[in-house]
PDB file of C-alpha atoms in Angstrom:
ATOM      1  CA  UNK A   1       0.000   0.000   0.000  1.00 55.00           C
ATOM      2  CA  UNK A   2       1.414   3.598  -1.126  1.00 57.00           C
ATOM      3  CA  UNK A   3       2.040   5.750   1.435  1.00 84.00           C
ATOM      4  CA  UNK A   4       1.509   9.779   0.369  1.00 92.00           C
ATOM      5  CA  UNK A   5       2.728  12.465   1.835  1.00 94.00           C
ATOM      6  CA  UNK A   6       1.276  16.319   1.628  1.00 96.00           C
ATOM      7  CA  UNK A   7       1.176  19.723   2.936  1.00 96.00           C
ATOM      8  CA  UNK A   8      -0.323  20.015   6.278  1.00 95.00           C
ATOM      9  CA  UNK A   9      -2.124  23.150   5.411  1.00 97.00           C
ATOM     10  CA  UNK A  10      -2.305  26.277   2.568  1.00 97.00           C
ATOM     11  CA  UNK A  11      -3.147  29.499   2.510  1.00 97.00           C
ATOM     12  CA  UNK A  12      -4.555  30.896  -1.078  1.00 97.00           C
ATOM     13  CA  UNK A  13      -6.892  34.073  -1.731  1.00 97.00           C
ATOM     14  CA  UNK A  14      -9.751  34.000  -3.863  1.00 97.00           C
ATOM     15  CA  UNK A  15      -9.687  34.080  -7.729  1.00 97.00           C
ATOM     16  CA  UNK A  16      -5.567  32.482  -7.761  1.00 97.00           C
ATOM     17  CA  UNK A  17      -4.672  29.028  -8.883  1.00 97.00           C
ATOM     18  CA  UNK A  18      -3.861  26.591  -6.223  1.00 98.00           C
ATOM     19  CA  UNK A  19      -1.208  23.606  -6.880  1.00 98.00           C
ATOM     20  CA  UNK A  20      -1.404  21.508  -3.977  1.00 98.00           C
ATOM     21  CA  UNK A  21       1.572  18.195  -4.647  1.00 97.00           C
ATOM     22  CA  UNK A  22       1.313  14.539  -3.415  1.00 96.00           C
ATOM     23  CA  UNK A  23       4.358  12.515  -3.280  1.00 96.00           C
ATOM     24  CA  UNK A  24       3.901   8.910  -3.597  1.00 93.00           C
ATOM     25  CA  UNK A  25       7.016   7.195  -3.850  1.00 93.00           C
ATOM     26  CA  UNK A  26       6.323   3.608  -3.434  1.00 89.00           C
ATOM     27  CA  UNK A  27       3.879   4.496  -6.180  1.00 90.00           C
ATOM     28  CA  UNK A  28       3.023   0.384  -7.929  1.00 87.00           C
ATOM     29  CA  UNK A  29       2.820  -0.132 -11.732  1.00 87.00           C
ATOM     30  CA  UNK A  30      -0.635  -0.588 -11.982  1.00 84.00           C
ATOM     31  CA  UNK A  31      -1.872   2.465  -9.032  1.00 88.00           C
ATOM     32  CA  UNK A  32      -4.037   5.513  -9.946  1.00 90.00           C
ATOM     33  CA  UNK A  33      -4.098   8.519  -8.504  1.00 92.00           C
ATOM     34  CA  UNK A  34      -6.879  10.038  -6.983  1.00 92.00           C
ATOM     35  CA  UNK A  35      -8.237  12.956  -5.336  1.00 95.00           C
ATOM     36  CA  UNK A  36     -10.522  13.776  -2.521  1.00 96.00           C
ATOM     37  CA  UNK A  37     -12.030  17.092  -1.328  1.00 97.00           C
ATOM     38  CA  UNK A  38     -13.969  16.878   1.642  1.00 97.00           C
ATOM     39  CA  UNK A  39     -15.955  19.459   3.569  1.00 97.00           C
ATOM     40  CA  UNK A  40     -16.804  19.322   7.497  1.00 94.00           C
ATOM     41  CA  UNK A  41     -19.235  16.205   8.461  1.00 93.00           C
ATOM     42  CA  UNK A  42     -19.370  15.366   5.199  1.00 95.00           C
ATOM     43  CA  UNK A  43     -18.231  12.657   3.125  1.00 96.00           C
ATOM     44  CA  UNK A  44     -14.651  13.100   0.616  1.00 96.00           C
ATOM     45  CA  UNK A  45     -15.730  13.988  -3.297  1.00 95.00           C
ATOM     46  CA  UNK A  46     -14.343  12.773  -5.922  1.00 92.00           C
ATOM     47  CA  UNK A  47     -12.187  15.495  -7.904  1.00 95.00           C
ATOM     48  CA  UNK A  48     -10.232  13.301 -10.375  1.00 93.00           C
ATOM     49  CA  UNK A  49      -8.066  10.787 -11.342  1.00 91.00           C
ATOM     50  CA  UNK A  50      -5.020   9.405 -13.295  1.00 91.00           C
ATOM     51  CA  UNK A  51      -2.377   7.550 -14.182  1.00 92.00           C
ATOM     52  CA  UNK A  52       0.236   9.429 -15.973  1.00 91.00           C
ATOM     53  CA  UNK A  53       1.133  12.862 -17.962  1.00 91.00           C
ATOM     54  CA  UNK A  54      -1.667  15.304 -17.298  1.00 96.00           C
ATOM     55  CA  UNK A  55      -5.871  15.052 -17.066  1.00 95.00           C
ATOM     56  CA  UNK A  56      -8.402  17.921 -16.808  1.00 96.00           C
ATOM     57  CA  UNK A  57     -11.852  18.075 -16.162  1.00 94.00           C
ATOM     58  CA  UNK A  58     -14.235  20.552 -15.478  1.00 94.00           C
ATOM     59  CA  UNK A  59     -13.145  21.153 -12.069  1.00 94.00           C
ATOM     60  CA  UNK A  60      -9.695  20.245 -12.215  1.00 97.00           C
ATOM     61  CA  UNK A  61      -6.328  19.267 -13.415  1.00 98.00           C
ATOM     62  CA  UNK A  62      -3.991  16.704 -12.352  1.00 98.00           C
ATOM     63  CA  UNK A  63      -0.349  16.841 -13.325  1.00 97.00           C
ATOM     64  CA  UNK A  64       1.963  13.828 -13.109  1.00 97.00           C
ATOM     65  CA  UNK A  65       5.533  13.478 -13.629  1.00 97.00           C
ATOM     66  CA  UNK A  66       7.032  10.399 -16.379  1.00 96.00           C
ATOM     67  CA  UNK A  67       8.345   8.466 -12.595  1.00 96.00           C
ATOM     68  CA  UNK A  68       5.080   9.311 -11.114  1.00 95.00           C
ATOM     69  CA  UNK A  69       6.448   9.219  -7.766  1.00 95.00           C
ATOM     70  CA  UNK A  70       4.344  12.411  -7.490  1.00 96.00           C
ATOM     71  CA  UNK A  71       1.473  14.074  -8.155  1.00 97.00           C
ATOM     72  CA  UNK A  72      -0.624  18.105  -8.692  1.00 98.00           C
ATOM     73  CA  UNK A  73      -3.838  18.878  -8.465  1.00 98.00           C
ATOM     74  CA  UNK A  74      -4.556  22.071  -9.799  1.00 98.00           C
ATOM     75  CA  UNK A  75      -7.592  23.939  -8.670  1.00 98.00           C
ATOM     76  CA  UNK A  76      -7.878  27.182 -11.161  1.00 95.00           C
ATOM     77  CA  UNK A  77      -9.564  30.557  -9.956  1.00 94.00           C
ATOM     78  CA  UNK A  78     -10.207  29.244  -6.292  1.00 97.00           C
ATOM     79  CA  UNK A  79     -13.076  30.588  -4.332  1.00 97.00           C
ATOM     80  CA  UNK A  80     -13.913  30.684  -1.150  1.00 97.00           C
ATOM     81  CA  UNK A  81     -16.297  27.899  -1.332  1.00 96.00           C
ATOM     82  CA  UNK A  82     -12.964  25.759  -2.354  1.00 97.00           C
ATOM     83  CA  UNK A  83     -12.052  25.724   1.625  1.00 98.00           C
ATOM     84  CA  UNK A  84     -11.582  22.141   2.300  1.00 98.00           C
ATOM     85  CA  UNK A  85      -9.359  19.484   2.924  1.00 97.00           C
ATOM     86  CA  UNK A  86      -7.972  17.253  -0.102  1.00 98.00           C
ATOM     87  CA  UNK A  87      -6.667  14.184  -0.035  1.00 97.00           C
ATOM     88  CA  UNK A  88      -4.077  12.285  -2.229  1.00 95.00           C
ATOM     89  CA  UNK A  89      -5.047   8.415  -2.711  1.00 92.00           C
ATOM     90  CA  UNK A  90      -3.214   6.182  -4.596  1.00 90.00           C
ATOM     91  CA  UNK A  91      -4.436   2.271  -5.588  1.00 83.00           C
ATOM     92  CA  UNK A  92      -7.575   0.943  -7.359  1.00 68.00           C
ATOM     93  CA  UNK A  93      -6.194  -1.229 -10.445  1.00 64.00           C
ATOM     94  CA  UNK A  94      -7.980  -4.259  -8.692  1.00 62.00           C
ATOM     95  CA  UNK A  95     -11.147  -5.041  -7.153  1.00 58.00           C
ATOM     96  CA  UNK A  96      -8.859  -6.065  -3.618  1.00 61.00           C
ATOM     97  CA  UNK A  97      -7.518  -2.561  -3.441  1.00 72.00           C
ATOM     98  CA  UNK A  98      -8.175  -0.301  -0.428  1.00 79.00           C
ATOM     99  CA  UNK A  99      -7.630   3.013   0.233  1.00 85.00           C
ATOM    100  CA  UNK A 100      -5.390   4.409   3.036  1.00 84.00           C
ATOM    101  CA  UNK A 101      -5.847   7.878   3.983  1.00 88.00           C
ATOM    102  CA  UNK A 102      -2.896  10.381   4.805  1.00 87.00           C
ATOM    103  CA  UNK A 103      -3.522  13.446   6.830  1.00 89.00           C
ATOM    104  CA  UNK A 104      -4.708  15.092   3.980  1.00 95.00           C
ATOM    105  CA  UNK A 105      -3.896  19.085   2.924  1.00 97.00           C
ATOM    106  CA  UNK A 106      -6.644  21.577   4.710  1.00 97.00           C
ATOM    107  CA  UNK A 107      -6.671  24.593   2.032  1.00 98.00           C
ATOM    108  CA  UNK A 108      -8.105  28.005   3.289  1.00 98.00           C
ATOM    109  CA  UNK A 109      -9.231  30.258   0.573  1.00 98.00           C
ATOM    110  CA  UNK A 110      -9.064  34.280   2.152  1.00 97.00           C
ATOM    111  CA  UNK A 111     -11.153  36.540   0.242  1.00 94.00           C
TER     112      UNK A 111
ATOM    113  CA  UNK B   1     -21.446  10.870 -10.998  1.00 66.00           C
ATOM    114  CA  UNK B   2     -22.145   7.616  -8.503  1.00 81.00           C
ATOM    115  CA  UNK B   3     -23.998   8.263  -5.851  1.00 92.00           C
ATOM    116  CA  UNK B   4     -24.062   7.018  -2.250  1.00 96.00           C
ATOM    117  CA  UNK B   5     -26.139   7.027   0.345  1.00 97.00           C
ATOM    118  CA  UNK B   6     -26.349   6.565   3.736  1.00 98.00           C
ATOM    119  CA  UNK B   7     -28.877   6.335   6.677  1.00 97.00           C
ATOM    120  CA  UNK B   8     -29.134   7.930   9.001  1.00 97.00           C
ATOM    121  CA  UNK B   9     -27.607  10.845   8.491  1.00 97.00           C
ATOM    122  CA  UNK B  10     -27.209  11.279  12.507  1.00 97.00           C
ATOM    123  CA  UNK B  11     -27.964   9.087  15.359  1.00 97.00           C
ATOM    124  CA  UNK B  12     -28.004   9.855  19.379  1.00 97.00           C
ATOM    125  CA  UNK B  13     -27.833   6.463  21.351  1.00 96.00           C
ATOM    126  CA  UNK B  14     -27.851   5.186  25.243  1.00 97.00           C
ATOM    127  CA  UNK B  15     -24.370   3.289  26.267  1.00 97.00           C
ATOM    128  CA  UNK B  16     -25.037  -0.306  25.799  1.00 97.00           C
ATOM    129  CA  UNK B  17     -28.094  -0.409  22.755  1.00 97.00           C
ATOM    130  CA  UNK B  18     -26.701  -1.419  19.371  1.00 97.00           C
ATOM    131  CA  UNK B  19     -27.161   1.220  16.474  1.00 98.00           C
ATOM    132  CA  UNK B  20     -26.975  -0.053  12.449  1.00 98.00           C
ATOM    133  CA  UNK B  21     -26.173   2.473   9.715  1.00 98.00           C
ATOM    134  CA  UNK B  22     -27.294   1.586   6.191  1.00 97.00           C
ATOM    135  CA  UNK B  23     -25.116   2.424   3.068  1.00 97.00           C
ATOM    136  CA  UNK B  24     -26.834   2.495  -0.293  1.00 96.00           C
ATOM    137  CA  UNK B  25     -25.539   2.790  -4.056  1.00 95.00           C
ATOM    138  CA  UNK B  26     -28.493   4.009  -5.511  1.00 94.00           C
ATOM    139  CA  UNK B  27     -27.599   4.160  -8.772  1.00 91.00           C
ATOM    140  CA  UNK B  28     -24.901   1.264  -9.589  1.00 91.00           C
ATOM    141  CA  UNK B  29     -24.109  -1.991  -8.135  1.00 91.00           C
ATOM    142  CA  UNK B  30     -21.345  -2.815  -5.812  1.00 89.00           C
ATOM    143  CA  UNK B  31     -19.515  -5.695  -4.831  1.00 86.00           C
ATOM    144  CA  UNK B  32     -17.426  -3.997  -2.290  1.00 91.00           C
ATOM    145  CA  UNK B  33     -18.164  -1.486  -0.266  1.00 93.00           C
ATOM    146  CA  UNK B  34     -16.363  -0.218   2.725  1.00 94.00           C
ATOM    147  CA  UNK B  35     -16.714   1.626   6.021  1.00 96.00           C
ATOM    148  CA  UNK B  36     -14.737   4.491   7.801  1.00 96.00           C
ATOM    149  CA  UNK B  37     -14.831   6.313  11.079  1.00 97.00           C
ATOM    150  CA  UNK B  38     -13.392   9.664  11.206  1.00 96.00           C
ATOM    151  CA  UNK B  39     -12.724  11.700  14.742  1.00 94.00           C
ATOM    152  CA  UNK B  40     -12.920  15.510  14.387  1.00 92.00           C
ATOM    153  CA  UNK B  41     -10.095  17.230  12.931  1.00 90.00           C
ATOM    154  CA  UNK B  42      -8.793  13.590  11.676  1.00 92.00           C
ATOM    155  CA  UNK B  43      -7.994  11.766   8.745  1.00 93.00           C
ATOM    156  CA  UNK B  44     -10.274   8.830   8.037  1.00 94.00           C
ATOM    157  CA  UNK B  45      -9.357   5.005   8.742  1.00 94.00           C
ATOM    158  CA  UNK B  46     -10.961   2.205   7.419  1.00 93.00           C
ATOM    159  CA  UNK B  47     -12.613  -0.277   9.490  1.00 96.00           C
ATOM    160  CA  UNK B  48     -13.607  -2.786   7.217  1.00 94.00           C
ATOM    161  CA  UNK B  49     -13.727  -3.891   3.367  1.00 92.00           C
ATOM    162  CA  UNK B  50     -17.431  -5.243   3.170  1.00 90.00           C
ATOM    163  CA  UNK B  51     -17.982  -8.298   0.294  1.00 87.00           C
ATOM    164  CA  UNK B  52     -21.254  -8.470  -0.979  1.00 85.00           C
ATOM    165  CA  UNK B  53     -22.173 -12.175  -0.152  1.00 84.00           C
ATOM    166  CA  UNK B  54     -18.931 -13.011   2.042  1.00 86.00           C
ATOM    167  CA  UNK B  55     -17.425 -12.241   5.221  1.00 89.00           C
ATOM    168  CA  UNK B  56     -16.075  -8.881   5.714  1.00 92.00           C
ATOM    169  CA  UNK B  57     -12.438  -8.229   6.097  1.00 92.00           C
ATOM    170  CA  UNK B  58     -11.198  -5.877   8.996  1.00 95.00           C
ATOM    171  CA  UNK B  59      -8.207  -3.634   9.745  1.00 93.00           C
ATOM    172  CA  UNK B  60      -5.657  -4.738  12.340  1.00 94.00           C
ATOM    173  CA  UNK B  61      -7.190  -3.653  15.330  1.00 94.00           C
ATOM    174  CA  UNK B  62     -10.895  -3.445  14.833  1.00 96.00           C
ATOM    175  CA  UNK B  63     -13.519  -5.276  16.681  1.00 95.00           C
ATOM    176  CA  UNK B  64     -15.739  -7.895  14.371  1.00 93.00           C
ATOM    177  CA  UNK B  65     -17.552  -8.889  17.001  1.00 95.00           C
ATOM    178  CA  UNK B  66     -18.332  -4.967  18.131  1.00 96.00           C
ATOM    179  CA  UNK B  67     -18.236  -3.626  14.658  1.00 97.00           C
ATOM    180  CA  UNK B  68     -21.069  -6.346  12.922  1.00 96.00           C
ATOM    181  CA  UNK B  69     -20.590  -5.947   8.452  1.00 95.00           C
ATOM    182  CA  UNK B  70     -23.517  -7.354   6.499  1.00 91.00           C
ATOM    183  CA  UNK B  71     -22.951  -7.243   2.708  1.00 90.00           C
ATOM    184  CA  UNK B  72     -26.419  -8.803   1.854  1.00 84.00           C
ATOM    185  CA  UNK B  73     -27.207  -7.342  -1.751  1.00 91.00           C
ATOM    186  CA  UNK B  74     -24.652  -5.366  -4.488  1.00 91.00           C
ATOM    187  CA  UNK B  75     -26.290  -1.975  -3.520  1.00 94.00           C
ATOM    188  CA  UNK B  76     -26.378  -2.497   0.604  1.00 95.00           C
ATOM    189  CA  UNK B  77     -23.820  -2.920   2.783  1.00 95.00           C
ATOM    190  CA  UNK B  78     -24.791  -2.474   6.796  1.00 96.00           C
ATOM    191  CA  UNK B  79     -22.315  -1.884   9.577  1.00 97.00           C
ATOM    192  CA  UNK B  80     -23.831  -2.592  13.449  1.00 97.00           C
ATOM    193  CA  UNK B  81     -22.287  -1.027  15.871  1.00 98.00           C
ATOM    194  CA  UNK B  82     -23.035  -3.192  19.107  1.00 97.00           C
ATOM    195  CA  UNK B  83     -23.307  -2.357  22.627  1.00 96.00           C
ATOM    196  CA  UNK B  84     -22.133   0.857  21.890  1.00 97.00           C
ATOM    197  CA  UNK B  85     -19.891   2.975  24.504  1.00 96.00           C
ATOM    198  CA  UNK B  86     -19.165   6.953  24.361  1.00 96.00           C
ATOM    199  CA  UNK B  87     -16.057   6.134  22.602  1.00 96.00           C
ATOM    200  CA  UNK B  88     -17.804   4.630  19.646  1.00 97.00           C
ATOM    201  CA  UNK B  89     -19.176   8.317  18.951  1.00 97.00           C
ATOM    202  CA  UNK B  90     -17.328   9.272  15.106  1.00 97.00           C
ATOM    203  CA  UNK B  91     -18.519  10.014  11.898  1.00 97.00           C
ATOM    204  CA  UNK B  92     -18.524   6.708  10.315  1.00 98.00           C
ATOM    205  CA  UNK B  93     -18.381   7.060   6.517  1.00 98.00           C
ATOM    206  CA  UNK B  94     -19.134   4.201   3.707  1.00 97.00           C
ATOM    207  CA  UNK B  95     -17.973   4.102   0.035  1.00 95.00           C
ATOM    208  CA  UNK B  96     -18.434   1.768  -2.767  1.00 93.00           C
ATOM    209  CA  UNK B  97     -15.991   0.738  -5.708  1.00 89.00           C
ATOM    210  CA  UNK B  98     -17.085   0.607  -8.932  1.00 86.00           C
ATOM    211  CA  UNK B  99     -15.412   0.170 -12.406  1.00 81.00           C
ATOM    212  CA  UNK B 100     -13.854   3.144 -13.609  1.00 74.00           C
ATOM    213  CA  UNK B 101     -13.598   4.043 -17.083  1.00 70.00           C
ATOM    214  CA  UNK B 102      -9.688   3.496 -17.968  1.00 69.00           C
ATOM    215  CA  UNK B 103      -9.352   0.074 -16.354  1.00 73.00           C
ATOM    216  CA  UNK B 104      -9.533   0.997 -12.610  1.00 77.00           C
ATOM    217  CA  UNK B 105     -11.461   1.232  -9.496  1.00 81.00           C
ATOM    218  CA  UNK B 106     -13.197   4.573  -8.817  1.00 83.00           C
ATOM    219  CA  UNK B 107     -14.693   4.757  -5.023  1.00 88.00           C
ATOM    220  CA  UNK B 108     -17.586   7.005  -4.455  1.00 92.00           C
ATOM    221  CA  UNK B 109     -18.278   8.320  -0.866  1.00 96.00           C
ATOM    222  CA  UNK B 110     -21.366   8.237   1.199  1.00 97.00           C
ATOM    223  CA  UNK B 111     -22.350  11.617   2.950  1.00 97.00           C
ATOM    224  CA  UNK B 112     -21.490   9.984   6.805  1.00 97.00           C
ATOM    225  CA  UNK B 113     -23.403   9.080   9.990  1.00 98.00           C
ATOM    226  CA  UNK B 114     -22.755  11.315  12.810  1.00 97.00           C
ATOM    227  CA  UNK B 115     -22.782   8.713  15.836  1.00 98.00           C
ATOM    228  CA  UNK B 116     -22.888   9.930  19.426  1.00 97.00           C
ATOM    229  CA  UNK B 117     -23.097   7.788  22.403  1.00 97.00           C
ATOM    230  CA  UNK B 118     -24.736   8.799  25.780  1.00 96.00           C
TER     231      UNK B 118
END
């Protein structure tokens, strides 16, 4: 099981582009990566996922490296409703995987 | 997007009764679901990976006897928690895997139970 590691906590303002990075260096083969937001008492959303180079989607864009012992989520124009805490996950090529959850970055948007 | 769902939403109990928490996925089927607790402030552990029609598999360190997983259909997964004490108050959150589009495993959250124990 991959073990990630991110930033505690961030700081951004309102309107900038936040780049939060996971590093996952016992990354296996066959892993995705995924990511999390969650809110207080609520459960984690699913933001994206991949497996190499770069994917976008409409709320999102995750950036990984050709060793993909890392990863970026990119969150463009945050607002303040973006305050949350976002988690890293890395597994799910097989029906046996499970996921184990690091401490997760809390991101503060300021207006 | 999947959704998940999970009942009830929040739940007050007496020291000793036994509480179950439903987890639903209403709109695709799931072989495996599984079930989190998360204390305030905390990062979430997993309890259990629930098999629809087989036993559940638990983490080092939980109860099976305390912590009761019933897998009985591909969109219901059940987690009893049994003679429940004030430290058994958490947010106890399910999820369920499903097939993603590019060959893996996507999991899709429920919303959580808020569990509190007088």
């Amino acid at each position: 099981l991959a073990k990630t590691t991110q930033p505690i906590s961030m700081d951004s303002y309102e309107g900038q582009e936040v780049n939060i990075t996971c590093s996952h260096n016992n990354i296996a083969t066959n892993d995705y990566i995924t990511w999390y937001q969650q809110f207080p008492s609520q459960g984690p959303r699913f933001i994206i996922q991949g497996y190499k180079t770069k994917v976008t989607n409409e709320v999102a864009s995750l950036f990984i490296p050709a060793d993909r012992k890392s990863s970026t989520l990119s969150l463009p124009r945050v607002s303040l409703s973006d305050t949350a805490v976002y988690y890293c996950l890395v597994g799910g090529t097989s029906g046996t995987y499970k996921y184990i959850f690091g401490t997760g970055t809390r991101l503060k948007v300021l207006a | 997007g999947a959704v998940v769902s999970q009942h009830p939403s929040r739940v007050i109990c007496k020291s000793g009764t036994s509480v179950k928490i439903e987890c639903r996925s209403l709109d695709f089927q799931a072989t495996t679901m599984f079930w989190y607790r998360q204390f305030p402030k905390k990062s979430l552990m997993l309890m259990a990976t629930s098999n629809e029609g087989s036993k559940a598999t638990y983490e080092q360190g939980v109860e099976k006897d305390k912590f009761l997983i019933n897998h009985a259909s591909l969109t219901l997964s059940t987690l009893t928690v049994t003679s429940a004490h004030p430290e058994d108050s958490s947010f106890y959150i399910c999820s369920a895997q499903r097939p993603g589009t590019s060959g893996s495993y996507e999991q899709y959250f429920g919303p959580g139970t808020r569990l509190t124990v007088t």
